[in-house]
């Protein structure tokens, strides 16, 4: 049976969207050698696919992100999609020109197949029987989605953090389909420090007795361990400068300086965010995606970085942020320097920002002018090629 669509509805109002779901009744061979299928892929689209089917931009989300990149699901929603400022009519990713799509990665819990999904062979949730994923597997699943939607080419693939890794994988493994990539706050391979931070997060979850080796009930997640794991991750997204600006050394208003359980404002902030997170994300999905991040190495199954990057022939636009200590600018620059040495079309900007790894979400205005100019050049080439084919 071929792919079929479920709940594929877009509201008449341009800022009201509904998540669409694609079910692919086939198995995807993963980098581990295991097979995963059938697949469910959640995604949202914004704008209209043109007659030439050549105006699509793929937006790739970060670790705990989802397909809801722009608009509102209902008029009661308090917040729009996570990159709403950049997607829409007249915005950076202009939906009057582009057809924008954002897909939830496999391994997640936001509509795509993940460890909380039902294993068709057992009729029960996968939990820890779910196979280990790599970012490359996520991209292959996205390719199946675009094939099903009959989208033969992409103007660009853009994303931050784990989204940057996806963009790079797209450019390397589907060079005939991708016109350009825009990796933001990414890396070519995860550093030992980033792996160590994820190891701490894992141990926090493993040590929570409610985790039960992944066999917890959805309504009884290991909240204590999961909240601590999220706090560890959240610290890595910030920077010393941003913490000093936002919290300083202030105590919370209700706590006294000599109260043993009194908290600094930064402590209460981490506690609040950590405790809220389990209500909107699945713990096992968090662990599987963390493992995919740890395993990321663009040179996987290549002889080295140069062999991998020589396949990236399309123009690429890279951004790193000065205060990002999770994926430091030097890690981005390592990839850029190899591309430059290979003579590939690459552009790089190191952006001064005090907001750490989260800078790509907090201060987009610092890099979007470069993206706008870059996209205009890519789009002009796409149009020129279309005209040449018609003649």
PDB file of N, CA, C and O in Angstrom, residues 157-187:
ATOM      1  N   UNK A 157      17.456  24.146   2.672  1.00  0.00           N
ATOM      2  CA  UNK A 157      17.110  23.517   3.945  1.00  0.00           C
ATOM      3  C   UNK A 157      17.757  24.376   5.017  1.00  0.00           C
ATOM      4  O   UNK A 157      18.964  24.616   4.993  1.00  0.00           O
ATOM      5  N   UNK A 158      16.963  24.866   5.948  1.00  0.00           N
ATOM      6  CA  UNK A 158      17.439  25.789   6.972  1.00  0.00           C
ATOM      7  C   UNK A 158      17.048  25.266   8.341  1.00  0.00           C
ATOM      8  O   UNK A 158      15.938  24.754   8.535  1.00  0.00           O
ATOM      9  N   UNK A 159      17.961  25.377   9.296  1.00  0.00           N
ATOM     10  CA  UNK A 159      17.635  24.964  10.648  1.00  0.00           C
ATOM     11  C   UNK A 159      18.745  25.290  11.616  1.00  0.00           C
ATOM     12  O   UNK A 159      19.898  25.501  11.220  1.00  0.00           O
ATOM     13  N   UNK A 160      18.395  25.345  12.902  1.00  0.00           N
ATOM     14  CA  UNK A 160      19.357  25.626  13.945  1.00  0.00           C
ATOM     15  C   UNK A 160      19.601  24.416  14.820  1.00  0.00           C
ATOM     16  O   UNK A 160      18.712  23.576  15.006  1.00  0.00           O
ATOM     17  N   UNK A 161      20.819  24.295  15.365  1.00  0.00           N
ATOM     18  CA  UNK A 161      21.180  23.220  16.276  1.00  0.00           C
ATOM     19  C   UNK A 161      21.029  21.858  15.590  1.00  0.00           C
ATOM     20  O   UNK A 161      21.682  21.610  14.582  1.00  0.00           O
ATOM     21  N   UNK A 162      20.175  20.980  16.086  1.00  0.00           N
ATOM     22  CA  UNK A 162      19.953  19.705  15.397  1.00  0.00           C
ATOM     23  C   UNK A 162      19.403  19.941  13.991  1.00  0.00           C
ATOM     24  O   UNK A 162      19.611  19.123  13.084  1.00  0.00           O
ATOM     25  N   UNK A 163      18.703  21.056  13.794  1.00  0.00           N
ATOM     26  CA  UNK A 163      18.227  21.414  12.461  1.00  0.00           C
ATOM     27  C   UNK A 163      19.366  21.714  11.512  1.00  0.00           C
ATOM     28  O   UNK A 163      19.296  21.439  10.313  1.00  0.00           O
ATOM     29  N   UNK A 164      20.469  22.279  12.048  1.00  0.00           N
ATOM     30  CA  UNK A 164      21.654  22.535  11.230  1.00  0.00           C
ATOM     31  C   UNK A 164      22.287  21.225  10.780  1.00  0.00           C
ATOM     32  O   UNK A 164      22.769  21.102   9.645  1.00  0.00           O
ATOM     33  N   UNK A 165      22.300  20.238  11.675  1.00  0.00           N
ATOM     34  CA  UNK A 165      22.824  18.917  11.314  1.00  0.00           C
ATOM     35  C   UNK A 165      21.996  18.296  10.190  1.00  0.00           C
ATOM     36  O   UNK A 165      22.542  17.713   9.245  1.00  0.00           O
ATOM     37  N   UNK A 166      20.690  18.440  10.276  1.00  0.00           N
ATOM     38  CA  UNK A 166      19.820  17.913   9.219  1.00  0.00           C
ATOM     39  C   UNK A 166      20.086  18.613   7.892  1.00  0.00           C
ATOM     40  O   UNK A 166      20.139  17.965   6.843  1.00  0.00           O
ATOM     41  N   UNK A 167      20.251  19.935   7.940  1.00  0.00           N
ATOM     42  CA  UNK A 167      20.526  20.682   6.712  1.00  0.00           C
ATOM     43  C   UNK A 167      21.799  20.179   6.051  1.00  0.00           C
ATOM     44  O   UNK A 167      21.860  19.983   4.827  1.00  0.00           O
ATOM     45  N   UNK A 168      22.843  19.962   6.854  1.00  0.00           N
ATOM     46  CA  UNK A 168      24.118  19.483   6.313  1.00  0.00           C
ATOM     47  C   UNK A 168      23.960  18.097   5.710  1.00  0.00           C
ATOM     48  O   UNK A 168      24.492  17.816   4.620  1.00  0.00           O
ATOM     49  N   UNK A 169      23.223  17.219   6.381  1.00  0.00           N
ATOM     50  CA  UNK A 169      23.004  15.870   5.849  1.00  0.00           C
ATOM     51  C   UNK A 169      22.225  15.918   4.530  1.00  0.00           C
ATOM     52  O   UNK A 169      22.531  15.161   3.595  1.00  0.00           O
ATOM     53  N   UNK A 170      21.260  16.801   4.442  1.00  0.00           N
ATOM     54  CA  UNK A 170      20.499  16.966   3.200  1.00  0.00           C
ATOM     55  C   UNK A 170      21.438  17.350   2.051  1.00  0.00           C
ATOM     56  O   UNK A 170      21.376  16.788   0.961  1.00  0.00           O
ATOM     57  N   UNK A 171      22.296  18.336   2.303  1.00  0.00           N
ATOM     58  CA  UNK A 171      23.188  18.818   1.248  1.00  0.00           C
ATOM     59  C   UNK A 171      24.157  17.756   0.771  1.00  0.00           C
ATOM     60  O   UNK A 171      24.508  17.709  -0.418  1.00  0.00           O
ATOM     61  N   UNK A 172      24.599  16.899   1.673  1.00  0.00           N
ATOM     62  CA  UNK A 172      25.584  15.878   1.326  1.00  0.00           C
ATOM     63  C   UNK A 172      24.950  14.667   0.652  1.00  0.00           C
ATOM     64  O   UNK A 172      25.491  14.127  -0.323  1.00  0.00           O
ATOM     65  N   UNK A 173      23.806  14.243   1.122  1.00  0.00           N
ATOM     66  CA  UNK A 173      23.228  12.986   0.648  1.00  0.00           C
ATOM     67  C   UNK A 173      22.202  13.152  -0.470  1.00  0.00           C
ATOM     68  O   UNK A 173      21.874  12.168  -1.147  1.00  0.00           O
ATOM     69  N   UNK A 174      21.723  14.375  -0.691  1.00  0.00           N
ATOM     70  CA  UNK A 174      20.787  14.617  -1.779  1.00  0.00           C
ATOM     71  C   UNK A 174      21.215  15.850  -2.573  1.00  0.00           C
ATOM     72  O   UNK A 174      20.454  16.806  -2.732  1.00  0.00           O
ATOM     73  N   UNK A 175      22.454  15.823  -3.099  1.00  0.00           N
ATOM     74  CA  UNK A 175      22.986  17.018  -3.783  1.00  0.00           C
ATOM     75  C   UNK A 175      22.214  17.396  -5.042  1.00  0.00           C
ATOM     76  O   UNK A 175      22.210  18.565  -5.433  1.00  0.00           O
ATOM     77  N   UNK A 176      21.564  16.446  -5.671  1.00  0.00           N
ATOM     78  CA  UNK A 176      20.811  16.767  -6.873  1.00  0.00           C
ATOM     79  C   UNK A 176      19.465  17.392  -6.603  1.00  0.00           C
ATOM     80  O   UNK A 176      18.813  17.906  -7.517  1.00  0.00           O
ATOM     81  N   UNK A 177      19.044  17.378  -5.348  1.00  0.00           N
ATOM     82  CA  UNK A 177      17.718  17.875  -4.986  1.00  0.00           C
ATOM     83  C   UNK A 177      17.782  19.219  -4.271  1.00  0.00           C
ATOM     84  O   UNK A 177      16.868  20.036  -4.383  1.00  0.00           O
ATOM     85  N   UNK A 178      18.879  19.457  -3.530  1.00  0.00           N
ATOM     86  CA  UNK A 178      18.977  20.622  -2.659  1.00  0.00           C
ATOM     87  C   UNK A 178      19.772  21.734  -3.341  1.00  0.00           C
ATOM     88  O   UNK A 178      20.908  21.525  -3.754  1.00  0.00           O
ATOM     89  N   UNK A 179      19.166  22.916  -3.472  1.00  0.00           N
ATOM     90  CA  UNK A 179      19.820  24.052  -4.118  1.00  0.00           C
ATOM     91  C   UNK A 179      20.776  24.792  -3.191  1.00  0.00           C
ATOM     92  O   UNK A 179      21.715  25.431  -3.645  1.00  0.00           O
ATOM     93  N   UNK A 180      20.533  24.713  -1.891  1.00  0.00           N
ATOM     94  CA  UNK A 180      21.383  25.391  -0.917  1.00  0.00           C
ATOM     95  C   UNK A 180      21.030  24.873   0.469  1.00  0.00           C
ATOM     96  O   UNK A 180      19.984  24.238   0.666  1.00  0.00           O
ATOM     97  N   UNK A 181      21.914  25.133   1.436  1.00  0.00           N
ATOM     98  CA  UNK A 181      21.605  24.823   2.827  1.00  0.00           C
ATOM     99  C   UNK A 181      22.026  25.996   3.705  1.00  0.00           C
ATOM    100  O   UNK A 181      22.952  26.736   3.371  1.00  0.00           O
ATOM    101  N   UNK A 182      21.328  26.147   4.852  1.00  0.00           N
ATOM    102  CA  UNK A 182      21.636  27.220   5.797  1.00  0.00           C
ATOM    103  C   UNK A 182      21.692  26.626   7.200  1.00  0.00           C
ATOM    104  O   UNK A 182      20.692  26.604   7.919  1.00  0.00           O
ATOM    105  N   UNK A 183      22.855  26.103   7.609  1.00  0.00           N
ATOM    106  CA  UNK A 183      23.001  25.572   8.970  1.00  0.00           C
ATOM    107  C   UNK A 183      23.309  26.703   9.960  1.00  0.00           C
ATOM    108  O   UNK A 183      24.205  27.515   9.733  1.00  0.00           O
ATOM    109  N   UNK A 184      22.571  26.737  11.060  1.00  0.00           N
ATOM    110  CA  UNK A 184      22.699  27.801  12.054  1.00  0.00           C
ATOM    111  C   UNK A 184      23.026  27.173  13.411  1.00  0.00           C
ATOM    112  O   UNK A 184      22.319  26.274  13.870  1.00  0.00           O
ATOM    113  N   UNK A 185      24.097  27.640  14.042  1.00  0.00           N
ATOM    114  CA  UNK A 185      24.489  27.153  15.370  1.00  0.00           C
ATOM    115  C   UNK A 185      24.615  25.633  15.384  1.00  0.00           C
ATOM    116  O   UNK A 185      24.095  24.953  16.265  1.00  0.00           O
ATOM    117  N   UNK A 186      25.318  25.112  14.394  1.00  0.00           N
ATOM    118  CA  UNK A 186      25.477  23.672  14.281  1.00  0.00           C
ATOM    119  C   UNK A 186      26.922  23.239  14.414  1.00  0.00           C
ATOM    120  O   UNK A 186      27.809  24.016  14.780  1.00  0.00           O
ATOM    121  N   UNK A 187      27.162  21.984  14.112  1.00  0.00           N
ATOM    122  CA  UNK A 187      28.495  21.414  14.202  1.00  0.00           C
ATOM    123  C   UNK A 187      28.594  20.250  13.239  1.00  0.00           C
ATOM    124  O   UNK A 187      27.568  19.675  12.846  1.00  0.00           O
TER     125      UNK A 187
END
